[in-house]
Structure formats: C-alpha cells, structure tokens
PDB file of C-alpha atoms and ligand atoms in Angstrom:
ATOM      1  CA  UNK A 575      49.915 197.824  19.194  1.00  0.00           C
ATOM      2  CA  UNK A 576      48.670 197.780  22.902  1.00  0.00           C
ATOM      3  CA  UNK A 577      50.065 200.593  24.519  1.00  0.00           C
ATOM      4  CA  UNK A 578      50.658 201.333  28.948  1.00  0.00           C
ATOM      5  CA  UNK A 579      50.284 205.068  29.101  1.00  0.00           C
ATOM      6  CA  UNK A 580      52.785 204.857  32.243  1.00  0.00           C
ATOM      7  CA  UNK A 581      53.551 207.894  34.323  1.00  0.00           C
ATOM      8  CA  UNK A 582      56.169 207.121  36.450  1.00  0.00           C
ATOM      9  CA  UNK A 583      58.476 204.605  37.130  1.00  0.00           C
ATOM     10  CA  UNK A 584      61.036 203.125  39.708  1.00  0.00           C
ATOM     11  CA  UNK A 585      62.977 200.788  38.793  1.00  0.00           C
ATOM     12  CA  UNK A 586      64.732 200.265  42.498  1.00  0.00           C
ATOM     13  CA  UNK A 587      62.910 200.412  45.821  1.00  0.00           C
ATOM     14  CA  UNK A 588      62.006 198.943  48.933  1.00  0.00           C
ATOM     15  CA  UNK A 589      59.152 201.048  50.119  1.00  0.00           C
ATOM     16  CA  UNK A 590      56.269 199.399  48.339  1.00  0.00           C
ATOM     17  CA  UNK A 591      56.050 195.506  49.326  1.00  0.00           C
ATOM     18  CA  UNK A 592      58.303 192.957  49.977  1.00  0.00           C
ATOM     19  CA  UNK A 593      61.820 193.009  48.292  1.00  0.00           C
ATOM     20  CA  UNK A 594      63.470 194.678  46.069  1.00  0.00           C
ATOM     21  CA  UNK A 595      60.577 196.453  43.511  1.00  0.00           C
ATOM     22  CA  UNK A 596      60.376 197.980  40.021  1.00  0.00           C
ATOM     23  CA  UNK A 597      57.206 199.928  40.856  1.00  0.00           C
ATOM     24  CA  UNK A 598      55.156 201.281  37.433  1.00  0.00           C
ATOM     25  CA  UNK A 599      52.570 204.380  38.011  1.00  0.00           C
ATOM     26  CA  UNK A 600      50.325 204.407  35.343  1.00  0.00           C
ATOM     27  CA  UNK A 601      48.409 207.638  34.447  1.00  0.00           C
ATOM     28  CA  UNK A 602      44.982 207.805  34.901  1.00  0.00           C
ATOM     29  CA  UNK A 603      41.838 207.496  37.271  1.00  0.00           C
ATOM     30  CA  UNK A 604      38.224 207.033  37.210  1.00  0.00           C
ATOM     31  CA  UNK A 605      38.647 208.153  40.665  1.00  0.00           C
ATOM     32  CA  UNK A 606      39.208 211.370  42.121  1.00  0.00           C
ATOM     33  CA  UNK A 607      39.437 210.592  46.156  1.00  0.00           C
ATOM     34  CA  UNK A 608      39.866 213.175  48.205  1.00  0.00           C
ATOM     35  CA  UNK A 609      43.547 213.821  49.166  1.00  0.00           C
ATOM     36  CA  UNK A 610      44.981 211.245  47.288  1.00  0.00           C
ATOM     37  CA  UNK A 611      48.754 210.827  46.723  1.00  0.00           C
ATOM     38  CA  UNK A 612      48.964 211.542  42.548  1.00  0.00           C
ATOM     39  CA  UNK A 613      46.200 214.579  41.808  1.00  0.00           C
ATOM     40  CA  UNK A 614      48.787 214.897  38.961  1.00  0.00           C
ATOM     41  CA  UNK A 615      48.041 211.226  37.805  1.00  0.00           C
ATOM     42  CA  UNK A 616      44.441 210.977  38.007  1.00  0.00           C
ATOM     43  CA  UNK A 617      43.960 213.328  34.106  1.00  0.00           C
ATOM     44  CA  UNK A 618      43.469 210.143  31.523  1.00  0.00           C
ATOM     45  CA  UNK A 619      45.473 211.879  29.737  1.00  0.00           C
ATOM     46  CA  UNK A 620      48.441 211.146  27.186  1.00  0.00           C
ATOM     47  CA  UNK A 621      51.398 210.976  29.490  1.00  0.00           C
ATOM     48  CA  UNK A 622      54.400 208.358  27.927  1.00  0.00           C
ATOM     49  CA  UNK A 623      53.072 205.432  25.764  1.00  0.00           C
ATOM     50  CA  UNK A 624      55.249 202.335  26.324  1.00  0.00           C
ATOM     51  CA  UNK A 625      55.531 198.982  25.051  1.00  0.00           C
ATOM     52  CA  UNK A 626      54.859 196.302  27.461  1.00  0.00           C
ATOM     53  CA  UNK A 627      56.902 193.885  26.485  1.00  0.00           C
ATOM     54  CA  UNK A 628      59.346 196.480  26.141  1.00  0.00           C
ATOM     55  CA  UNK A 629      58.874 197.267  29.552  1.00  0.00           C
ATOM     56  CA  UNK A 630      58.794 193.741  31.037  1.00  0.00           C
ATOM     57  CA  UNK A 631      62.699 193.125  29.642  1.00  0.00           C
ATOM     58  CA  UNK A 632      63.843 196.412  31.533  1.00  0.00           C
ATOM     59  CA  UNK A 633      62.254 194.961  34.311  1.00  0.00           C
ATOM     60  CA  UNK A 634      64.220 191.757  33.623  1.00  0.00           C
ATOM     61  CA  UNK A 635      67.262 193.601  32.825  1.00  0.00           C
ATOM     62  CA  UNK A 636      67.363 195.371  36.656  1.00  0.00           C
ATOM     63  CA  UNK A 637      69.710 193.685  39.316  1.00  0.00           C
ATOM     64  CA  UNK A 638      68.220 191.532  41.957  1.00  0.00           C
ATOM     65  CA  UNK A 639      64.206 192.280  40.883  1.00  0.00           C
ATOM     66  CA  UNK A 640      62.543 190.439  43.188  1.00  0.00           C
ATOM     67  CA  UNK A 641      58.925 191.451  42.147  1.00  0.00           C
ATOM     68  CA  UNK A 642      56.401 194.391  40.666  1.00  0.00           C
ATOM     69  CA  UNK A 643      54.049 196.941  42.195  1.00  0.00           C
ATOM     70  CA  UNK A 644      51.810 198.951  39.878  1.00  0.00           C
ATOM     71  CA  UNK A 645      50.066 201.697  40.936  1.00  0.00           C
ATOM     72  CA  UNK A 646      48.471 205.049  39.872  1.00  0.00           C
ATOM     73  CA  UNK A 647      46.211 206.229  38.816  1.00  0.00           C
ATOM     74  CA  UNK A 648      44.002 203.116  38.608  1.00  0.00           C
ATOM     75  CA  UNK A 649      45.786 200.355  36.699  1.00  0.00           C
ATOM     76  CA  UNK A 650      42.485 198.572  35.625  1.00  0.00           C
ATOM     77  CA  UNK A 651      41.599 201.136  33.380  1.00  0.00           C
ATOM     78  CA  UNK A 652      44.800 199.570  31.217  1.00  0.00           C
ATOM     79  CA  UNK A 653      43.723 195.598  31.983  1.00  0.00           C
ATOM     80  CA  UNK A 654      44.600 194.997  28.410  1.00  0.00           C
ATOM     81  CA  UNK A 655      48.383 196.344  28.333  1.00  0.00           C
ATOM     82  CA  UNK A 656      48.653 194.718  31.944  1.00  0.00           C
ATOM     83  CA  UNK A 657      47.960 191.275  30.719  1.00  0.00           C
ATOM     84  CA  UNK A 658      50.678 191.396  28.348  1.00  0.00           C
ATOM     85  CA  UNK A 659      52.904 193.182  30.395  1.00  0.00           C
ATOM     86  CA  UNK A 660      52.724 190.683  33.647  1.00  0.00           C
ATOM     87  CA  UNK A 661      52.156 187.213  30.733  1.00  0.00           C
ATOM     88  CA  UNK A 662      55.255 188.346  29.788  1.00  0.00           C
ATOM     89  CA  UNK A 663      57.582 188.499  32.664  1.00  0.00           C
ATOM     90  CA  UNK A 664      55.743 185.493  34.413  1.00  0.00           C
ATOM     91  CA  UNK A 665      56.875 183.408  31.117  1.00  0.00           C
ATOM     92  CA  UNK A 666      60.321 184.732  31.587  1.00  0.00           C
ATOM     93  CA  UNK A 667      60.654 184.721  35.851  1.00  0.00           C
ATOM     94  CA  UNK A 668      58.578 183.894  38.329  1.00  0.00           C
ATOM     95  CA  UNK A 669      58.296 187.514  40.231  1.00  0.00           C
ATOM     96  CA  UNK A 670      56.491 188.712  42.516  1.00  0.00           C
ATOM     97  CA  UNK A 671      53.008 191.118  41.237  1.00  0.00           C
ATOM     98  CA  UNK A 672      51.064 193.787  43.861  1.00  0.00           C
ATOM     99  CA  UNK A 673      48.649 196.091  42.775  1.00  0.00           C
ATOM    100  CA  UNK A 674      46.903 198.633  43.724  1.00  0.00           C
ATOM    101  CA  UNK A 675      42.905 199.457  42.694  1.00  0.00           C
ATOM    102  CA  UNK A 676      40.281 201.919  42.975  1.00  0.00           C
ATOM    103  CA  UNK A 677      37.907 199.160  42.406  1.00  0.00           C
ATOM    104  CA  UNK A 678      37.116 196.836  44.794  1.00  0.00           C
ATOM    105  CA  UNK A 679      37.513 193.112  43.905  1.00  0.00           C
ATOM    106  CA  UNK A 680      34.339 192.652  43.995  1.00  0.00           C
ATOM    107  CA  UNK A 681      33.701 195.480  41.537  1.00  0.00           C
ATOM    108  CA  UNK A 682      36.120 194.165  39.213  1.00  0.00           C
ATOM    109  CA  UNK A 683      34.937 190.019  39.063  1.00  0.00           C
ATOM    110  CA  UNK A 684      31.365 191.695  38.408  1.00  0.00           C
ATOM    111  CA  UNK A 685      32.463 193.412  35.010  1.00  0.00           C
ATOM    112  CA  UNK A 686      33.297 189.861  33.604  1.00  0.00           C
ATOM    113  CA  UNK A 687      35.605 191.270  31.128  1.00  0.00           C
ATOM    114  CA  UNK A 688      37.510 188.559  29.683  1.00  0.00           C
ATOM    115  CA  UNK A 689      40.955 190.382  30.345  1.00  0.00           C
ATOM    116  CA  UNK A 690      40.500 191.673  34.248  1.00  0.00           C
ATOM    117  CA  UNK A 691      39.808 188.286  35.301  1.00  0.00           C
ATOM    118  CA  UNK A 692      42.804 187.065  33.410  1.00  0.00           C
ATOM    119  CA  UNK A 693      45.118 190.146  35.243  1.00  0.00           C
ATOM    120  CA  UNK A 694      43.581 188.810  38.415  1.00  0.00           C
ATOM    121  CA  UNK A 695      45.060 185.427  37.803  1.00  0.00           C
ATOM    122  CA  UNK A 696      48.349 186.873  37.243  1.00  0.00           C
ATOM    123  CA  UNK A 697      48.889 189.099  40.361  1.00  0.00           C
ATOM    124  CA  UNK A 698      49.727 188.009  43.967  1.00  0.00           C
ATOM    125  CA  UNK A 699      48.500 190.929  45.806  1.00  0.00           C
ATOM    126  CA  UNK A 700      44.994 193.381  44.837  1.00  0.00           C
ATOM    127  CA  UNK A 701      45.188 195.998  47.161  1.00  0.00           C
ATOM    128  CA  UNK A 702      41.794 197.353  46.229  1.00  0.00           C
ATOM    129  CA  UNK A 703      39.312 200.288  47.188  1.00  0.00           C
ATOM    130  CA  UNK A 704      39.409 203.594  46.894  1.00  0.00           C
ATOM    131  CA  UNK A 705      41.329 206.041  49.402  1.00  0.00           C
ATOM    132  CA  UNK A 706      39.474 207.695  52.858  1.00  0.00           C
ATOM    133  CA  UNK A 707      41.920 209.686  54.533  1.00  0.00           C
ATOM    134  CA  UNK A 708      39.356 209.222  57.456  1.00  0.00           C
ATOM    135  CA  UNK A 709      40.441 205.577  57.823  1.00  0.00           C
ATOM    136  CA  UNK A 710      44.387 206.754  57.087  1.00  0.00           C
ATOM    137  CA  UNK A 711      45.661 204.665  60.296  1.00  0.00           C
ATOM    138  CA  UNK A 712      49.354 205.498  59.400  1.00  0.00           C
ATOM    139  CA  UNK A 713      49.889 201.282  59.235  1.00  0.00           C
ATOM    140  CA  UNK A 714      50.821 199.106  56.314  1.00  0.00           C
ATOM    141  CA  UNK A 715      51.165 199.050  52.612  1.00  0.00           C
ATOM    142  CA  UNK A 716      47.679 201.001  51.929  1.00  0.00           C
ATOM    143  CA  UNK A 717      46.492 204.327  52.210  1.00  0.00           C
ATOM    144  CA  UNK A 718      43.235 203.959  54.320  1.00  0.00           C
ATOM    145  CA  UNK A 719      42.134 200.557  56.373  1.00  0.00           C
ATOM    146  CA  UNK A 720      39.206 200.302  53.760  1.00  0.00           C
ATOM    147  CA  UNK A 721      41.287 198.911  51.172  1.00  0.00           C
ATOM    148  CA  UNK A 722      41.376 194.838  51.464  1.00  0.00           C
ATOM    149  CA  UNK A 723      45.207 192.938  51.244  1.00  0.00           C
ATOM    150  CA  UNK A 724      43.226 190.169  48.504  1.00  0.00           C
ATOM    151  CA  UNK A 725      46.612 187.314  48.589  1.00  0.00           C
ATOM    152  CA  UNK A 726      45.167 185.787  45.280  1.00  0.00           C
ATOM    153  CA  UNK A 727      48.095 183.312  45.925  1.00  0.00           C
ATOM    154  CA  UNK A 728      49.473 182.110  48.431  1.00  0.00           C
ATOM    155  CA  UNK A 729      53.079 183.945  47.886  1.00  0.00           C
ATOM    156  CA  UNK A 730      53.069 186.755  50.425  1.00  0.00           C
ATOM    157  CA  UNK A 731      50.455 185.122  52.829  1.00  0.00           C
ATOM    158  CA  UNK A 732      52.979 184.509  55.197  1.00  0.00           C
ATOM    159  CA  UNK A 733      53.664 187.579  55.604  1.00  0.00           C
ATOM    160  CA  UNK A 734      50.210 189.242  55.463  1.00  0.00           C
ATOM    161  CA  UNK A 735      51.326 191.126  59.047  1.00  0.00           C
ATOM    162  CA  UNK A 736      53.465 192.941  56.990  1.00  0.00           C
ATOM    163  CA  UNK A 737      51.092 194.354  54.555  1.00  0.00           C
ATOM    164  CA  UNK A 738      48.682 195.486  57.593  1.00  0.00           C
ATOM    165  CA  UNK A 739      50.778 196.359  60.220  1.00  0.00           C
ATOM    166  CA  UNK A 740      54.251 198.049  58.710  1.00  0.00           C
ATOM    167  CA  UNK A 741      55.548 200.938  60.179  1.00  0.00           C
ATOM    168  CA  UNK A 742      55.171 203.105  56.979  1.00  0.00           C
ATOM    169  CA  UNK A 743      58.201 204.800  55.604  1.00  0.00           C
ATOM    170  CA  UNK A 744      58.489 206.173  51.952  1.00  0.00           C
ATOM    171  CA  UNK A 745      62.045 206.350  49.899  1.00  0.00           C
ATOM    172  CA  UNK A 746      63.038 209.850  48.048  1.00  0.00           C
ATOM    173  CA  UNK A 747      64.436 209.261  45.090  1.00  0.00           C
ATOM    174  CA  UNK A 748      66.313 212.544  42.742  1.00  0.00           C
ATOM    175  CA  UNK A 749      66.205 212.855  39.809  1.00  0.00           C
ATOM    176  CA  UNK A 750      68.070 215.258  37.195  1.00  0.00           C
ATOM    177  CA  UNK A 751      64.855 217.671  38.236  1.00  0.00           C
ATOM    178  CA  UNK A 752      62.548 216.748  40.485  1.00  0.00           C
ATOM    179  CA  UNK A 753      62.254 214.207  43.551  1.00  0.00           C
ATOM    180  CA  UNK A 754      60.294 211.034  43.294  1.00  0.00           C
ATOM    181  CA  UNK A 755      58.500 210.040  46.720  1.00  0.00           C
ATOM    182  CA  UNK A 756      58.147 206.099  47.100  1.00  0.00           C
ATOM    183  CA  UNK A 757      55.903 204.730  49.537  1.00  0.00           C
ATOM    184  CA  UNK A 758      52.885 205.341  52.039  1.00  0.00           C
ATOM    185  CA  UNK A 759      53.383 208.222  53.641  1.00  0.00           C
ATOM    186  CA  UNK A 760      53.494 208.066  57.212  1.00  0.00           C
ATOM    187  CA  UNK A 761      50.965 210.919  58.504  1.00  0.00           C
ATOM    188  CA  UNK A 762      53.212 214.795  58.895  1.00  0.00           C
ATOM    189  CA  UNK A 763      55.254 213.590  56.318  1.00  0.00           C
ATOM    190  CA  UNK A 764      55.253 216.646  54.669  1.00  0.00           C
ATOM    191  CA  UNK A 765      55.965 218.378  57.807  1.00  0.00           C
ATOM    192  CA  UNK A 766      58.961 217.125  58.715  1.00  0.00           C
ATOM    193  CA  UNK A 767      59.735 216.728  54.922  1.00  0.00           C
ATOM    194  CA  UNK A 768      59.916 220.544  54.840  1.00  0.00           C
ATOM    195  CA  UNK A 769      61.535 220.455  58.015  1.00  0.00           C
ATOM    196  CA  UNK A 770      64.556 218.650  56.876  1.00  0.00           C
ATOM    197  CA  UNK A 771      64.691 220.749  53.177  1.00  0.00           C
ATOM    198  CA  UNK A 772      64.949 223.935  56.018  1.00  0.00           C
ATOM    199  CA  UNK A 773      67.360 222.464  57.557  1.00  0.00           C
ATOM    200  CA  UNK A 774      69.730 220.971  55.121  1.00  0.00           C
ATOM    201  CA  UNK A 775      68.951 224.705  53.243  1.00  0.00           C
ATOM    202  CA  UNK A 776      70.470 226.270  56.070  1.00  0.00           C
ATOM    203  CA  UNK A 777      73.856 223.810  55.512  1.00  0.00           C
ATOM    204  CA  UNK A 778      73.925 224.867  52.119  1.00  0.00           C
ATOM    205  CA  UNK A 779      73.590 228.318  52.433  1.00  0.00           C
ATOM    206  CA  UNK A 780      76.929 228.769  55.486  1.00  0.00           C
TER     207      UNK A 780
HETATM  208  S1  SF4 B 570      42.432 205.453  43.271  1.00  0.00           S
HETATM  209 FE1  SF4 B 570      44.265 206.188  44.107  1.00  0.00          FE
HETATM  210  S2  SF4 B 570      45.244 207.375  41.835  1.00  0.00           S
HETATM  211 FE2  SF4 B 570      42.886 207.338  42.024  1.00  0.00          FE
HETATM  212  S3  SF4 B 570      42.148 209.022  42.833  1.00  0.00           S
HETATM  213 FE3  SF4 B 570      42.262 207.159  44.616  1.00  0.00          FE
HETATM  214  S4  SF4 B 570      43.678 207.842  45.293  1.00  0.00           S
HETATM  215 FE4  SF4 B 570      43.977 208.847  43.876  1.00  0.00          FE
END
C-alpha cells in the first residue's frame, strides 16, 4: 500500500495560499538549506504514515476548504502518494492544489519520472527551488526570491501578484502540548514573537 509520511497537518489556514487551505507538511527532505524553517522535518525518518485516500477524505470533510498546500520536507520524494492523494481529491472536488519543492521545475521534468509528471499535471501552482537566506526579500508566499511560482494551470493566474508581493503573515495554532506556526514568517518574526510571549507571560503572572 502507498502511504504518505506526514510530519504535520493544519486543517484550516489562510497563511499559505489563497483562501482557506488544508496544509500538509511531509517528513523527509533530500536538501539541507541553510536557515531552513523546518529542520525537524528534514530527516528521512518515519513520522506519521497515512493512507492518501483517508487523508483526502479528511481534507474533504473540513467545511469551507478551498485548497490544499503541500510543503515539508520535500514533497516530490513522495510523488506516488501525492499522485494518489491529488487524483482522488480532484475526482471528488475541484480544489486548488499548491506544492512547494526544493527541486526546480526543470530538475523535476529532467527526471522523466511518470509519477512526478503525473503529480505536476495535478498541481495548480508549484513553488520551486531551495531556500537561500540572502535572497529572503520579506514578501510573498515563498522563502527567497530565487524560488519561482509556476502557474501550471490558469486557476490562480489572475492573482499572481498576491503570490509574489503579498505582505507576509503567520498564524499561530495552539495544540495540546505545542504551538504550530503556519505561513512564511516576516523578518524579525522570532524576536517579535518572543517579545509578545514575554509580555503575555507577565500579564499571566500578575
Ligand atoms: S528544501 Fe525546504 S524543507 Fe528541504 S531543507 Fe530546503 S527549506 Fe528545508
């Protein structure tokens, strides 16, 4: 059985693409970008193994979901599971699909891998390339300006500027025993966040 090795999910966010989106971060990356925002998800170890069809049903059960964003980790290392997930989703509903990859589109096409090619036919927007901290221009739904938005379908073409120029924001999702940050953080986010936590804890202690 094909399974997707999932590091984390967020069932509903507006911080990683247009509209309300279900976000999946896969476990395992073949790159090791300096300044990677999710170093815990680089090791190619087993996290949570999920049946892609069950995950698709879970996505479809979330009210008002307009799209899915896949990040990681490196999604294209799990192309077979993504192909199943996206195909099933598209059979059921015409959701938007956005995918990040450290591979460039050219590199993916050069692999001539039928499964990766199938995945590419199912993605609306591919955000490609590794993260380069010196090129982090503090705007848009990408980590650094070398990363290219490939509009593989016309779905989001009319809002292309939003992808490249949008003012960054993040959502903080509280979990039982942890906190999940969703989105591409603006410059100084860590300092501002720690300051806000300090202030909040002073109010709690008072
Ligand atoms: S490709 Fe993405 S997940 Fe992989 S190391 Fe680079 S920034 Fe991190």
